[in-house]
mmCIF file of C-alpha atoms in Angstrom:
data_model
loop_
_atom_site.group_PDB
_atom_site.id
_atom_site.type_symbol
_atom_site.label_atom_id
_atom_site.label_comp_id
_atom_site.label_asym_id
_atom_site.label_seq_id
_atom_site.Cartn_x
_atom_site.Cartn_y
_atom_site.Cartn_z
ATOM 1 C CA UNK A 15 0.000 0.000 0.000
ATOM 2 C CA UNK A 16 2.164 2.887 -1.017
ATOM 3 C CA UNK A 17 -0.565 5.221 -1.200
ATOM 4 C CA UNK A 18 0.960 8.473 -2.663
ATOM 5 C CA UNK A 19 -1.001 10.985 -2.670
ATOM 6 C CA UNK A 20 -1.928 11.467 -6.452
ATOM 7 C CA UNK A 21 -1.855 14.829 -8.145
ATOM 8 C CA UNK A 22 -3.640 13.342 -11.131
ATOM 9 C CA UNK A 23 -5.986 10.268 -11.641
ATOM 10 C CA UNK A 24 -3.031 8.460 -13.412
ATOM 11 C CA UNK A 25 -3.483 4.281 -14.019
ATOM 12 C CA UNK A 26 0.191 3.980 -13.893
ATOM 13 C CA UNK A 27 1.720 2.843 -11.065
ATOM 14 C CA UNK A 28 4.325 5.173 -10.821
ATOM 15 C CA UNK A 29 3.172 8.725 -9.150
ATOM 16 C CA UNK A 30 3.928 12.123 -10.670
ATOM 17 C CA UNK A 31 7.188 13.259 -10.690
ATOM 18 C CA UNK A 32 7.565 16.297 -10.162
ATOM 19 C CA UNK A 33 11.281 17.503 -12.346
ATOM 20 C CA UNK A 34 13.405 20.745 -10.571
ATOM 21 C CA UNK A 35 15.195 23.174 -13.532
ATOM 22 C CA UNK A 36 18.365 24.007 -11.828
ATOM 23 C CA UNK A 37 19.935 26.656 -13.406
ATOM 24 C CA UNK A 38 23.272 26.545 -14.119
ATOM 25 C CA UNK A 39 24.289 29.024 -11.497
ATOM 26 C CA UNK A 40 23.028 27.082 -8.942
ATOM 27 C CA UNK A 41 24.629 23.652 -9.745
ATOM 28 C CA UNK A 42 27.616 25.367 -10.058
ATOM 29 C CA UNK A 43 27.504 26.507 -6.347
ATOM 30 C CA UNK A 44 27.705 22.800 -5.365
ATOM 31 C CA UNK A 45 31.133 21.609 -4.011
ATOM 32 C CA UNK A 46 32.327 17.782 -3.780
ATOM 33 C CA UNK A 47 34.876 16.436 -2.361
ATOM 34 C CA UNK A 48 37.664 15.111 -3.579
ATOM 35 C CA UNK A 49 35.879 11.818 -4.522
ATOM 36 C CA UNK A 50 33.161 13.385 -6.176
ATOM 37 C CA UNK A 51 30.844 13.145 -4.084
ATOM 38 C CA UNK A 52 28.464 15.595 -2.214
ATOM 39 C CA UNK A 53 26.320 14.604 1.327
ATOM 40 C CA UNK A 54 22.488 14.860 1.115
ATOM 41 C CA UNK A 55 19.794 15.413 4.097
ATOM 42 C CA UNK A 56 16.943 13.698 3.680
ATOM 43 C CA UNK A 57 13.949 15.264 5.653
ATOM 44 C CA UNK A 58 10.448 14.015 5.465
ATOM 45 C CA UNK A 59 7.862 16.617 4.150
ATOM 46 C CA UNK A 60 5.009 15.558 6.194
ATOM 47 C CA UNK A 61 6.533 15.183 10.279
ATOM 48 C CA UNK A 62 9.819 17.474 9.619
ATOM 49 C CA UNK A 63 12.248 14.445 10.606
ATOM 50 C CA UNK A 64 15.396 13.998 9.330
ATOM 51 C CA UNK A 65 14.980 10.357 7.604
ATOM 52 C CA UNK A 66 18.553 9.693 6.482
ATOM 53 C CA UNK A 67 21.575 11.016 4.466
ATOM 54 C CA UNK A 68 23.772 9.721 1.828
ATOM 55 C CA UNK A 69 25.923 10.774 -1.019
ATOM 56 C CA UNK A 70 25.598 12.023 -4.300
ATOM 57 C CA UNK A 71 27.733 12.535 -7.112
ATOM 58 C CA UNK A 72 27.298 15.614 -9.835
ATOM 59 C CA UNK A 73 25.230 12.603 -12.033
ATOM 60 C CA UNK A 74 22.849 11.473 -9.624
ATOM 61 C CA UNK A 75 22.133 14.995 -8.301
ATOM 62 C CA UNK A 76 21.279 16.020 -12.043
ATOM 63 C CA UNK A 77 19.266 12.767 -12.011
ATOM 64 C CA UNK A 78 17.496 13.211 -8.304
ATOM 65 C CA UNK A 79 16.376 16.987 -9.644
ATOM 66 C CA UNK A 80 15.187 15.848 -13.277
ATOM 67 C CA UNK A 81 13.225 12.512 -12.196
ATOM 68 C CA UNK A 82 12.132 14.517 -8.970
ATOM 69 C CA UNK A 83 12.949 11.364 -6.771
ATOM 70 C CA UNK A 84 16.400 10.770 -4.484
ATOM 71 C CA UNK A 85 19.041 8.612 -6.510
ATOM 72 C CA UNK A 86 22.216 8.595 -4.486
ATOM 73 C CA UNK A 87 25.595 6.709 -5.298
ATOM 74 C CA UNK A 88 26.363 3.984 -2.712
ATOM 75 C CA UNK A 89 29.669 4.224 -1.810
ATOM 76 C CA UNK A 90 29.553 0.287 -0.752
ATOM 77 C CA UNK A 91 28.387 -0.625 -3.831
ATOM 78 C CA UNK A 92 30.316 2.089 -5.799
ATOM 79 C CA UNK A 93 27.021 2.247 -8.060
ATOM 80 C CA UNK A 94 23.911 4.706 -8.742
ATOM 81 C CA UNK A 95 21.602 3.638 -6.323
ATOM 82 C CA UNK A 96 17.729 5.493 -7.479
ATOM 83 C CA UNK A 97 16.536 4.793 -3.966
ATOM 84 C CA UNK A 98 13.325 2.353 -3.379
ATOM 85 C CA UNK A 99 13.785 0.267 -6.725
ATOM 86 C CA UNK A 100 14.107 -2.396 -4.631
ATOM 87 C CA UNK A 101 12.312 -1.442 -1.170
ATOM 88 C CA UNK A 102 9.626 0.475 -2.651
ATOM 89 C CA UNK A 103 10.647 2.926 -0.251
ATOM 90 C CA UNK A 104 10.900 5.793 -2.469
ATOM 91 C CA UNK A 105 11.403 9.546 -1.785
ATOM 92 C CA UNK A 106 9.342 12.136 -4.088
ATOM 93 C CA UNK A 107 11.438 15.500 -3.896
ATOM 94 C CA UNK A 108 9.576 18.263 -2.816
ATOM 95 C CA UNK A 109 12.260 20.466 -2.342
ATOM 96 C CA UNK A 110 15.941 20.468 -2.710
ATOM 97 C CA UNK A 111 18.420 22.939 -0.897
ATOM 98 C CA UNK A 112 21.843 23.809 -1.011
ATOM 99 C CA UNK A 113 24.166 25.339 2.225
ATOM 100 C CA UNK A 114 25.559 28.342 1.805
ATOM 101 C CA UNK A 115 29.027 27.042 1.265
ATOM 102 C CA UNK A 116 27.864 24.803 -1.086
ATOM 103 C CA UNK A 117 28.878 21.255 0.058
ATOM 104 C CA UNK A 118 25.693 20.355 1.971
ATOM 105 C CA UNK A 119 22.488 18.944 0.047
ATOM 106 C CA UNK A 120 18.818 19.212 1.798
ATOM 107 C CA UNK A 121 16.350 16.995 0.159
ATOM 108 C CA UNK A 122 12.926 17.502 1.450
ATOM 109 C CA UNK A 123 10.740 14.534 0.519
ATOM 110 C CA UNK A 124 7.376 12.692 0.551
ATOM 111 C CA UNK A 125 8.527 9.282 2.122
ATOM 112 C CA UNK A 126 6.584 6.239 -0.109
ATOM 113 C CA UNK A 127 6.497 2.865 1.648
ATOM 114 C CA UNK A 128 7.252 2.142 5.426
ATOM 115 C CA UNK A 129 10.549 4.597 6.008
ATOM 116 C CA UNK A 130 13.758 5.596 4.699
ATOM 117 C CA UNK A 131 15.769 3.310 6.807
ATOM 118 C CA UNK A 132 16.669 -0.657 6.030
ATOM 119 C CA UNK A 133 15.741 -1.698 8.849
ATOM 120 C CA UNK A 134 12.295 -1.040 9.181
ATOM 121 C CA UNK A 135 12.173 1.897 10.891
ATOM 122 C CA UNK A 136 10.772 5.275 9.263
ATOM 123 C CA UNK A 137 14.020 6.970 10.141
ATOM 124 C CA UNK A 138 17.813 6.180 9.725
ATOM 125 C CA UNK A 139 18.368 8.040 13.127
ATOM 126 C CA UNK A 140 16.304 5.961 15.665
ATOM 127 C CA UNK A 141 18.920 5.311 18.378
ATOM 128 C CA UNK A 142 19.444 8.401 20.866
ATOM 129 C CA UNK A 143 22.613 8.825 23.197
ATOM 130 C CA UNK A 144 22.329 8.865 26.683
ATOM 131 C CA UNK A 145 20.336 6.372 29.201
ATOM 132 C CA UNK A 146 16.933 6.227 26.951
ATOM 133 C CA UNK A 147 18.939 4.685 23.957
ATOM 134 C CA UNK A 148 16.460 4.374 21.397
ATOM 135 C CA UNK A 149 13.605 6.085 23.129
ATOM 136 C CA UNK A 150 13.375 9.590 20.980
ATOM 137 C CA UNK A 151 13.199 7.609 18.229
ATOM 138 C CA UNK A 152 11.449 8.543 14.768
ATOM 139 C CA UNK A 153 10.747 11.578 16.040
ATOM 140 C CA UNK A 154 13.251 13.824 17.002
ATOM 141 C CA UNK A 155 12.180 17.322 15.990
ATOM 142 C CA UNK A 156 9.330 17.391 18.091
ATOM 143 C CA UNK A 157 7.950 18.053 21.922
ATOM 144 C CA UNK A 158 9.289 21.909 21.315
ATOM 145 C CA UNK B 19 17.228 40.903 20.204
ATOM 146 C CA UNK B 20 18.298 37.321 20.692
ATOM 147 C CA UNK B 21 15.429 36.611 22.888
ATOM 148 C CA UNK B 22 15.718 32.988 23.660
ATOM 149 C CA UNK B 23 12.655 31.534 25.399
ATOM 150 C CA UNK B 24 14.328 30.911 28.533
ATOM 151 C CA UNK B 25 13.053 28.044 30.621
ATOM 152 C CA UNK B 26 14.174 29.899 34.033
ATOM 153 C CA UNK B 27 14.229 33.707 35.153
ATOM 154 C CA UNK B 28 18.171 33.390 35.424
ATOM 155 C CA UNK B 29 20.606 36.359 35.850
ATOM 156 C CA UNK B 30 23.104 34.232 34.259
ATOM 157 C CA UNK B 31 23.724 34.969 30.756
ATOM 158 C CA UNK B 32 23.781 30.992 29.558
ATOM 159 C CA UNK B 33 21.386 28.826 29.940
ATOM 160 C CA UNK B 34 21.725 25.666 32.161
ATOM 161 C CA UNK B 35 23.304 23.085 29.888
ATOM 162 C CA UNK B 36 21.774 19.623 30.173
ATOM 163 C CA UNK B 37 24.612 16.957 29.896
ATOM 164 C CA UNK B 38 24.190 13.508 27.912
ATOM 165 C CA UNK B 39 25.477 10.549 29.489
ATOM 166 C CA UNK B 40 26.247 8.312 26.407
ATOM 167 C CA UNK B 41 27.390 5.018 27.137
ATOM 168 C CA UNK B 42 30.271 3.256 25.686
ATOM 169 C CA UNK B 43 28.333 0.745 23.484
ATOM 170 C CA UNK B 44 26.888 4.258 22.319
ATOM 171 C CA UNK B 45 29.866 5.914 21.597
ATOM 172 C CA UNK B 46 31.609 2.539 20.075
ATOM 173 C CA UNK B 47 28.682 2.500 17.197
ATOM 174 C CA UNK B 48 30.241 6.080 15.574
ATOM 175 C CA UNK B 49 32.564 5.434 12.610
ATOM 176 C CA UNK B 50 34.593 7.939 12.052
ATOM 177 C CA UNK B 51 36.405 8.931 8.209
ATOM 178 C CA UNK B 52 39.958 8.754 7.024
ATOM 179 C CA UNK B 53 40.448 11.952 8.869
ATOM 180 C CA UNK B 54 38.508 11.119 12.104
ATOM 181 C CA UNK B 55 35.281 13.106 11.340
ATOM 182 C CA UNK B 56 32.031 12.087 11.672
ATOM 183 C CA UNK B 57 29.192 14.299 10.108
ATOM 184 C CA UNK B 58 26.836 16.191 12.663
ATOM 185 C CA UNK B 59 23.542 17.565 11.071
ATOM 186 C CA UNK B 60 21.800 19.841 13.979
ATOM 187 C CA UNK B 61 18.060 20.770 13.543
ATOM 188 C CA UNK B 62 16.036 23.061 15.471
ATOM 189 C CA UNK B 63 13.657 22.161 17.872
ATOM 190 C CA UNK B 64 10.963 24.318 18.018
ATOM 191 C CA UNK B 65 10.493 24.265 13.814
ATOM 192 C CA UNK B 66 12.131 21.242 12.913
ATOM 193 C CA UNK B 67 13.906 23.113 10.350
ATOM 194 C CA UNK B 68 17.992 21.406 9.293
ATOM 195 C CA UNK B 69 20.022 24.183 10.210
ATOM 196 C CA UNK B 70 23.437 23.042 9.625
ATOM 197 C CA UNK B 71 25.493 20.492 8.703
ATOM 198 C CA UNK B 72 28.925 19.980 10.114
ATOM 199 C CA UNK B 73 32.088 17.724 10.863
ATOM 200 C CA UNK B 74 32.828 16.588 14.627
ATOM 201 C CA UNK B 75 35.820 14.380 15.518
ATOM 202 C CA UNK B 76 35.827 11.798 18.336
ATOM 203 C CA UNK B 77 36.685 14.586 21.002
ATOM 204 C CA UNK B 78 34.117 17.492 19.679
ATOM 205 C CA UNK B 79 31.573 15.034 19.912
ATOM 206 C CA UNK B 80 32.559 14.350 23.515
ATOM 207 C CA UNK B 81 32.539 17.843 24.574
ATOM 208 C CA UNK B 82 29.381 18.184 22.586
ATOM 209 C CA UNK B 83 27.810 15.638 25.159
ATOM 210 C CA UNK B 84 29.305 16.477 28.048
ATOM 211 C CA UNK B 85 28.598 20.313 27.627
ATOM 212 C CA UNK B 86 25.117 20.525 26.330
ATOM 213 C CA UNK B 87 26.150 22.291 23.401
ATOM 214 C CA UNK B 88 27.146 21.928 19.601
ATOM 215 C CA UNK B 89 30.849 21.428 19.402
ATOM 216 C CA UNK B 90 32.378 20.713 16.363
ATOM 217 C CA UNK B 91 35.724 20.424 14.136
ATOM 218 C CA UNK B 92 36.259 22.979 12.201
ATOM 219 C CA UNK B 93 38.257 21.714 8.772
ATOM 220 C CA UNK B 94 39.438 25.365 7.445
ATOM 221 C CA UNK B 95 41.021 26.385 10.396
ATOM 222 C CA UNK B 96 41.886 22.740 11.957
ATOM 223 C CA UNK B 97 40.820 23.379 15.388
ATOM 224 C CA UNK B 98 37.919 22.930 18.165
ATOM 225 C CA UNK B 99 35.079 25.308 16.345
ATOM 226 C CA UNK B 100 32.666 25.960 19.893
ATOM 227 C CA UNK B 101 29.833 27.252 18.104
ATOM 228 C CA UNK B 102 28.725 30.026 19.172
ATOM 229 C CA UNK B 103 31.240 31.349 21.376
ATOM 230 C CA UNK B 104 32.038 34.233 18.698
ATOM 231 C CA UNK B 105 29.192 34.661 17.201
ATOM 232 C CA UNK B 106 26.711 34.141 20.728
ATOM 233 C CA UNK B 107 24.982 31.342 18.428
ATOM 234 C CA UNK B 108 24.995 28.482 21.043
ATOM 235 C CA UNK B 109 23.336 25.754 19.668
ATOM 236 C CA UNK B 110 22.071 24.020 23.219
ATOM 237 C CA UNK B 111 21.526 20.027 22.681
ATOM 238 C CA UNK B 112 18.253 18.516 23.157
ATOM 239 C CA UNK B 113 19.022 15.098 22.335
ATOM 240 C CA UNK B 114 21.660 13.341 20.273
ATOM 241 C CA UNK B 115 21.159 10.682 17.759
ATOM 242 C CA UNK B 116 23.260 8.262 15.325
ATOM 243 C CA UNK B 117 22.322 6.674 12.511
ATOM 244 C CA UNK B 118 21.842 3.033 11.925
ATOM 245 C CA UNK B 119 25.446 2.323 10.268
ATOM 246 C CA UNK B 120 26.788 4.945 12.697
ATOM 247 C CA UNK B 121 28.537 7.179 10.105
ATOM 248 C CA UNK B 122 26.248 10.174 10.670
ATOM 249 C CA UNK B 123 25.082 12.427 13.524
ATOM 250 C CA UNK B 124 21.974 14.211 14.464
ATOM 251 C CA UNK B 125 21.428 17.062 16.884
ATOM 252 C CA UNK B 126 18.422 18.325 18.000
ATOM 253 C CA UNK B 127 18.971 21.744 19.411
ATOM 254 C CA UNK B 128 17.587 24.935 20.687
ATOM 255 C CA UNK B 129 19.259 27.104 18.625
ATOM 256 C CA UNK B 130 20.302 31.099 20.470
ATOM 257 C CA UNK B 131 20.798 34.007 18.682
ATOM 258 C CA UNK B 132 19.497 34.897 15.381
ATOM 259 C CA UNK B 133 19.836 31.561 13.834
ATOM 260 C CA UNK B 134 23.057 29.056 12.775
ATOM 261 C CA UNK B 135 24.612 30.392 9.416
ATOM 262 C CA UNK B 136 27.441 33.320 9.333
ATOM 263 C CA UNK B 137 25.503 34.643 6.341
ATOM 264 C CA UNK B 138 22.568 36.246 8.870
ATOM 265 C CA UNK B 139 20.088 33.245 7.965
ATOM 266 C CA UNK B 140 18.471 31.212 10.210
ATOM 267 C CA UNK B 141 18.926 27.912 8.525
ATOM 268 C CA UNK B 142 22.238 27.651 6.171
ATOM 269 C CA UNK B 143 19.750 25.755 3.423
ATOM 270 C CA UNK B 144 18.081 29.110 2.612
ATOM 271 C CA UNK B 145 19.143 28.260 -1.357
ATOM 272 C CA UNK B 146 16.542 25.827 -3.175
ATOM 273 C CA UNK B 147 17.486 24.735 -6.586
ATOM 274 C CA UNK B 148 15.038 25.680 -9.235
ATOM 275 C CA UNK B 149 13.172 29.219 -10.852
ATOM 276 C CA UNK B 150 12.710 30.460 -7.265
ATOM 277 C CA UNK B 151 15.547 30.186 -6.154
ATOM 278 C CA UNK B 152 15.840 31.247 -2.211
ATOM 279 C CA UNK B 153 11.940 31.032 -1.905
ATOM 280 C CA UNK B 154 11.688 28.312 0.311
ATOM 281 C CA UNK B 155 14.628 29.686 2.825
ATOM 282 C CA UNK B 156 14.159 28.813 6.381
ATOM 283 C CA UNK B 157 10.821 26.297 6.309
ATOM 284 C CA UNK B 158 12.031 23.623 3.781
ATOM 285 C CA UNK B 159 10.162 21.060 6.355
ATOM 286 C CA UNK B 160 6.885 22.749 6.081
ATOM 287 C CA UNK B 161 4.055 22.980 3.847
ATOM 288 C CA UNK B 162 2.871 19.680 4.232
#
Protein backbone atom coordinates (compact mmCIF):
# COMPACT_ATOMS: atom_id res chain seq x y z
CA UNK A 1 0.00 0.00 0.00
CA UNK A 2 2.16 2.89 -1.02
CA UNK A 3 -0.57 5.22 -1.20
CA UNK A 4 0.96 8.47 -2.66
CA UNK A 5 -1.00 10.98 -2.67
CA UNK A 6 -1.93 11.47 -6.45
CA UNK A 7 -1.86 14.83 -8.15
CA UNK A 8 -3.64 13.34 -11.13
CA UNK A 9 -5.99 10.27 -11.64
CA UNK A 10 -3.03 8.46 -13.41
CA UNK A 11 -3.48 4.28 -14.02
CA UNK A 12 0.19 3.98 -13.89
CA UNK A 13 1.72 2.84 -11.06
CA UNK A 14 4.33 5.17 -10.82
CA UNK A 15 3.17 8.72 -9.15
CA UNK A 16 3.93 12.12 -10.67
CA UNK A 17 7.19 13.26 -10.69
CA UNK A 18 7.57 16.30 -10.16
CA UNK A 19 11.28 17.50 -12.35
CA UNK A 20 13.41 20.74 -10.57
CA UNK A 21 15.19 23.17 -13.53
CA UNK A 22 18.36 24.01 -11.83
CA UNK A 23 19.94 26.66 -13.41
CA UNK A 24 23.27 26.55 -14.12
CA UNK A 25 24.29 29.02 -11.50
CA UNK A 26 23.03 27.08 -8.94
CA UNK A 27 24.63 23.65 -9.75
CA UNK A 28 27.62 25.37 -10.06
CA UNK A 29 27.50 26.51 -6.35
CA UNK A 30 27.70 22.80 -5.36
CA UNK A 31 31.13 21.61 -4.01
CA UNK A 32 32.33 17.78 -3.78
CA UNK A 33 34.88 16.44 -2.36
CA UNK A 34 37.66 15.11 -3.58
CA UNK A 35 35.88 11.82 -4.52
CA UNK A 36 33.16 13.38 -6.18
CA UNK A 37 30.84 13.15 -4.08
CA UNK A 38 28.46 15.60 -2.21
CA UNK A 39 26.32 14.60 1.33
CA UNK A 40 22.49 14.86 1.12
CA UNK A 41 19.79 15.41 4.10
CA UNK A 42 16.94 13.70 3.68
CA UNK A 43 13.95 15.26 5.65
CA UNK A 44 10.45 14.02 5.46
CA UNK A 45 7.86 16.62 4.15
CA UNK A 46 5.01 15.56 6.19
CA UNK A 47 6.53 15.18 10.28
CA UNK A 48 9.82 17.47 9.62
CA UNK A 49 12.25 14.44 10.61
CA UNK A 50 15.40 14.00 9.33
CA UNK A 51 14.98 10.36 7.60
CA UNK A 52 18.55 9.69 6.48
CA UNK A 53 21.57 11.02 4.47
CA UNK A 54 23.77 9.72 1.83
CA UNK A 55 25.92 10.77 -1.02
CA UNK A 56 25.60 12.02 -4.30
CA UNK A 57 27.73 12.53 -7.11
CA UNK A 58 27.30 15.61 -9.83
CA UNK A 59 25.23 12.60 -12.03
CA UNK A 60 22.85 11.47 -9.62
CA UNK A 61 22.13 14.99 -8.30
CA UNK A 62 21.28 16.02 -12.04
CA UNK A 63 19.27 12.77 -12.01
CA UNK A 64 17.50 13.21 -8.30
CA UNK A 65 16.38 16.99 -9.64
CA UNK A 66 15.19 15.85 -13.28
CA UNK A 67 13.23 12.51 -12.20
CA UNK A 68 12.13 14.52 -8.97
CA UNK A 69 12.95 11.36 -6.77
CA UNK A 70 16.40 10.77 -4.48
CA UNK A 71 19.04 8.61 -6.51
CA UNK A 72 22.22 8.59 -4.49
CA UNK A 73 25.60 6.71 -5.30
CA UNK A 74 26.36 3.98 -2.71
CA UNK A 75 29.67 4.22 -1.81
CA UNK A 76 29.55 0.29 -0.75
CA UNK A 77 28.39 -0.62 -3.83
CA UNK A 78 30.32 2.09 -5.80
CA UNK A 79 27.02 2.25 -8.06
CA UNK A 80 23.91 4.71 -8.74
CA UNK A 81 21.60 3.64 -6.32
CA UNK A 82 17.73 5.49 -7.48
CA UNK A 83 16.54 4.79 -3.97
CA UNK A 84 13.33 2.35 -3.38
CA UNK A 85 13.78 0.27 -6.73
CA UNK A 86 14.11 -2.40 -4.63
CA UNK A 87 12.31 -1.44 -1.17
CA UNK A 88 9.63 0.48 -2.65
CA UNK A 89 10.65 2.93 -0.25
CA UNK A 90 10.90 5.79 -2.47
CA UNK A 91 11.40 9.55 -1.78
CA UNK A 92 9.34 12.14 -4.09
CA UNK A 93 11.44 15.50 -3.90
CA UNK A 94 9.58 18.26 -2.82
CA UNK A 95 12.26 20.47 -2.34
CA UNK A 96 15.94 20.47 -2.71
CA UNK A 97 18.42 22.94 -0.90
CA UNK A 98 21.84 23.81 -1.01
CA UNK A 99 24.17 25.34 2.23
CA UNK A 100 25.56 28.34 1.81
CA UNK A 101 29.03 27.04 1.26
CA UNK A 102 27.86 24.80 -1.09
CA UNK A 103 28.88 21.25 0.06
CA UNK A 104 25.69 20.35 1.97
CA UNK A 105 22.49 18.94 0.05
CA UNK A 106 18.82 19.21 1.80
CA UNK A 107 16.35 16.99 0.16
CA UNK A 108 12.93 17.50 1.45
CA UNK A 109 10.74 14.53 0.52
CA UNK A 110 7.38 12.69 0.55
CA UNK A 111 8.53 9.28 2.12
CA UNK A 112 6.58 6.24 -0.11
CA UNK A 113 6.50 2.86 1.65
CA UNK A 114 7.25 2.14 5.43
CA UNK A 115 10.55 4.60 6.01
CA UNK A 116 13.76 5.60 4.70
CA UNK A 117 15.77 3.31 6.81
CA UNK A 118 16.67 -0.66 6.03
CA UNK A 119 15.74 -1.70 8.85
CA UNK A 120 12.30 -1.04 9.18
CA UNK A 121 12.17 1.90 10.89
CA UNK A 122 10.77 5.28 9.26
CA UNK A 123 14.02 6.97 10.14
CA UNK A 124 17.81 6.18 9.73
CA UNK A 125 18.37 8.04 13.13
CA UNK A 126 16.30 5.96 15.67
CA UNK A 127 18.92 5.31 18.38
CA UNK A 128 19.44 8.40 20.87
CA UNK A 129 22.61 8.83 23.20
CA UNK A 130 22.33 8.86 26.68
CA UNK A 131 20.34 6.37 29.20
CA UNK A 132 16.93 6.23 26.95
CA UNK A 133 18.94 4.68 23.96
CA UNK A 134 16.46 4.37 21.40
CA UNK A 135 13.61 6.09 23.13
CA UNK A 136 13.38 9.59 20.98
CA UNK A 137 13.20 7.61 18.23
CA UNK A 138 11.45 8.54 14.77
CA UNK A 139 10.75 11.58 16.04
CA UNK A 140 13.25 13.82 17.00
CA UNK A 141 12.18 17.32 15.99
CA UNK A 142 9.33 17.39 18.09
CA UNK A 143 7.95 18.05 21.92
CA UNK A 144 9.29 21.91 21.31
CA UNK B 1 17.23 40.90 20.20
CA UNK B 2 18.30 37.32 20.69
CA UNK B 3 15.43 36.61 22.89
CA UNK B 4 15.72 32.99 23.66
CA UNK B 5 12.65 31.53 25.40
CA UNK B 6 14.33 30.91 28.53
CA UNK B 7 13.05 28.04 30.62
CA UNK B 8 14.17 29.90 34.03
CA UNK B 9 14.23 33.71 35.15
CA UNK B 10 18.17 33.39 35.42
CA UNK B 11 20.61 36.36 35.85
CA UNK B 12 23.10 34.23 34.26
CA UNK B 13 23.72 34.97 30.76
CA UNK B 14 23.78 30.99 29.56
CA UNK B 15 21.39 28.83 29.94
CA UNK B 16 21.72 25.67 32.16
CA UNK B 17 23.30 23.09 29.89
CA UNK B 18 21.77 19.62 30.17
CA UNK B 19 24.61 16.96 29.90
CA UNK B 20 24.19 13.51 27.91
CA UNK B 21 25.48 10.55 29.49
CA UNK B 22 26.25 8.31 26.41
CA UNK B 23 27.39 5.02 27.14
CA UNK B 24 30.27 3.26 25.69
CA UNK B 25 28.33 0.75 23.48
CA UNK B 26 26.89 4.26 22.32
CA UNK B 27 29.87 5.91 21.60
CA UNK B 28 31.61 2.54 20.08
CA UNK B 29 28.68 2.50 17.20
CA UNK B 30 30.24 6.08 15.57
CA UNK B 31 32.56 5.43 12.61
CA UNK B 32 34.59 7.94 12.05
CA UNK B 33 36.41 8.93 8.21
CA UNK B 34 39.96 8.75 7.02
CA UNK B 35 40.45 11.95 8.87
CA UNK B 36 38.51 11.12 12.10
CA UNK B 37 35.28 13.11 11.34
CA UNK B 38 32.03 12.09 11.67
CA UNK B 39 29.19 14.30 10.11
CA UNK B 40 26.84 16.19 12.66
CA UNK B 41 23.54 17.56 11.07
CA UNK B 42 21.80 19.84 13.98
CA UNK B 43 18.06 20.77 13.54
CA UNK B 44 16.04 23.06 15.47
CA UNK B 45 13.66 22.16 17.87
CA UNK B 46 10.96 24.32 18.02
CA UNK B 47 10.49 24.26 13.81
CA UNK B 48 12.13 21.24 12.91
CA UNK B 49 13.91 23.11 10.35
CA UNK B 50 17.99 21.41 9.29
CA UNK B 51 20.02 24.18 10.21
CA UNK B 52 23.44 23.04 9.62
CA UNK B 53 25.49 20.49 8.70
CA UNK B 54 28.93 19.98 10.11
CA UNK B 55 32.09 17.72 10.86
CA UNK B 56 32.83 16.59 14.63
CA UNK B 57 35.82 14.38 15.52
CA UNK B 58 35.83 11.80 18.34
CA UNK B 59 36.68 14.59 21.00
CA UNK B 60 34.12 17.49 19.68
CA UNK B 61 31.57 15.03 19.91
CA UNK B 62 32.56 14.35 23.52
CA UNK B 63 32.54 17.84 24.57
CA UNK B 64 29.38 18.18 22.59
CA UNK B 65 27.81 15.64 25.16
CA UNK B 66 29.31 16.48 28.05
CA UNK B 67 28.60 20.31 27.63
CA UNK B 68 25.12 20.53 26.33
CA UNK B 69 26.15 22.29 23.40
CA UNK B 70 27.15 21.93 19.60
CA UNK B 71 30.85 21.43 19.40
CA UNK B 72 32.38 20.71 16.36
CA UNK B 73 35.72 20.42 14.14
CA UNK B 74 36.26 22.98 12.20
CA UNK B 75 38.26 21.71 8.77
CA UNK B 76 39.44 25.36 7.44
CA UNK B 77 41.02 26.39 10.40
CA UNK B 78 41.89 22.74 11.96
CA UNK B 79 40.82 23.38 15.39
CA UNK B 80 37.92 22.93 18.17
CA UNK B 81 35.08 25.31 16.34
CA UNK B 82 32.67 25.96 19.89
CA UNK B 83 29.83 27.25 18.10
CA UNK B 84 28.72 30.03 19.17
CA UNK B 85 31.24 31.35 21.38
CA UNK B 86 32.04 34.23 18.70
CA UNK B 87 29.19 34.66 17.20
CA UNK B 88 26.71 34.14 20.73
CA UNK B 89 24.98 31.34 18.43
CA UNK B 90 25.00 28.48 21.04
CA UNK B 91 23.34 25.75 19.67
CA UNK B 92 22.07 24.02 23.22
CA UNK B 93 21.53 20.03 22.68
CA UNK B 94 18.25 18.52 23.16
CA UNK B 95 19.02 15.10 22.33
CA UNK B 96 21.66 13.34 20.27
CA UNK B 97 21.16 10.68 17.76
CA UNK B 98 23.26 8.26 15.32
CA UNK B 99 22.32 6.67 12.51
CA UNK B 100 21.84 3.03 11.92
CA UNK B 101 25.45 2.32 10.27
CA UNK B 102 26.79 4.94 12.70
CA UNK B 103 28.54 7.18 10.11
CA UNK B 104 26.25 10.17 10.67
CA UNK B 105 25.08 12.43 13.52
CA UNK B 106 21.97 14.21 14.46
CA UNK B 107 21.43 17.06 16.88
CA UNK B 108 18.42 18.33 18.00
CA UNK B 109 18.97 21.74 19.41
CA UNK B 110 17.59 24.94 20.69
CA UNK B 111 19.26 27.10 18.62
CA UNK B 112 20.30 31.10 20.47
CA UNK B 113 20.80 34.01 18.68
CA UNK B 114 19.50 34.90 15.38
CA UNK B 115 19.84 31.56 13.83
CA UNK B 116 23.06 29.06 12.78
CA UNK B 117 24.61 30.39 9.42
CA UNK B 118 27.44 33.32 9.33
CA UNK B 119 25.50 34.64 6.34
CA UNK B 120 22.57 36.25 8.87
CA UNK B 121 20.09 33.25 7.97
CA UNK B 122 18.47 31.21 10.21
CA UNK B 123 18.93 27.91 8.53
CA UNK B 124 22.24 27.65 6.17
CA UNK B 125 19.75 25.75 3.42
CA UNK B 126 18.08 29.11 2.61
CA UNK B 127 19.14 28.26 -1.36
CA UNK B 128 16.54 25.83 -3.18
CA UNK B 129 17.49 24.74 -6.59
CA UNK B 130 15.04 25.68 -9.24
CA UNK B 131 13.17 29.22 -10.85
CA UNK B 132 12.71 30.46 -7.26
CA UNK B 133 15.55 30.19 -6.15
CA UNK B 134 15.84 31.25 -2.21
CA UNK B 135 11.94 31.03 -1.90
CA UNK B 136 11.69 28.31 0.31
CA UNK B 137 14.63 29.69 2.83
CA UNK B 138 14.16 28.81 6.38
CA UNK B 139 10.82 26.30 6.31
CA UNK B 140 12.03 23.62 3.78
CA UNK B 141 10.16 21.06 6.35
CA UNK B 142 6.89 22.75 6.08
CA UNK B 143 4.05 22.98 3.85
CA UNK B 144 2.87 19.68 4.23
Amino acid sequence: MPAPTPTSPSTTPAPAAAPIVATDDQLAQVRYDADGLVPAIVQDAATGDVLMMAYMTAETLRLTLTEGRTVFWSRSRQEVWRKGDTSGEVQHVRSAHYDCDGDTLLFVVDQQGGGACHTGNRTCFFRAFGPEGGAAAGAPARGA
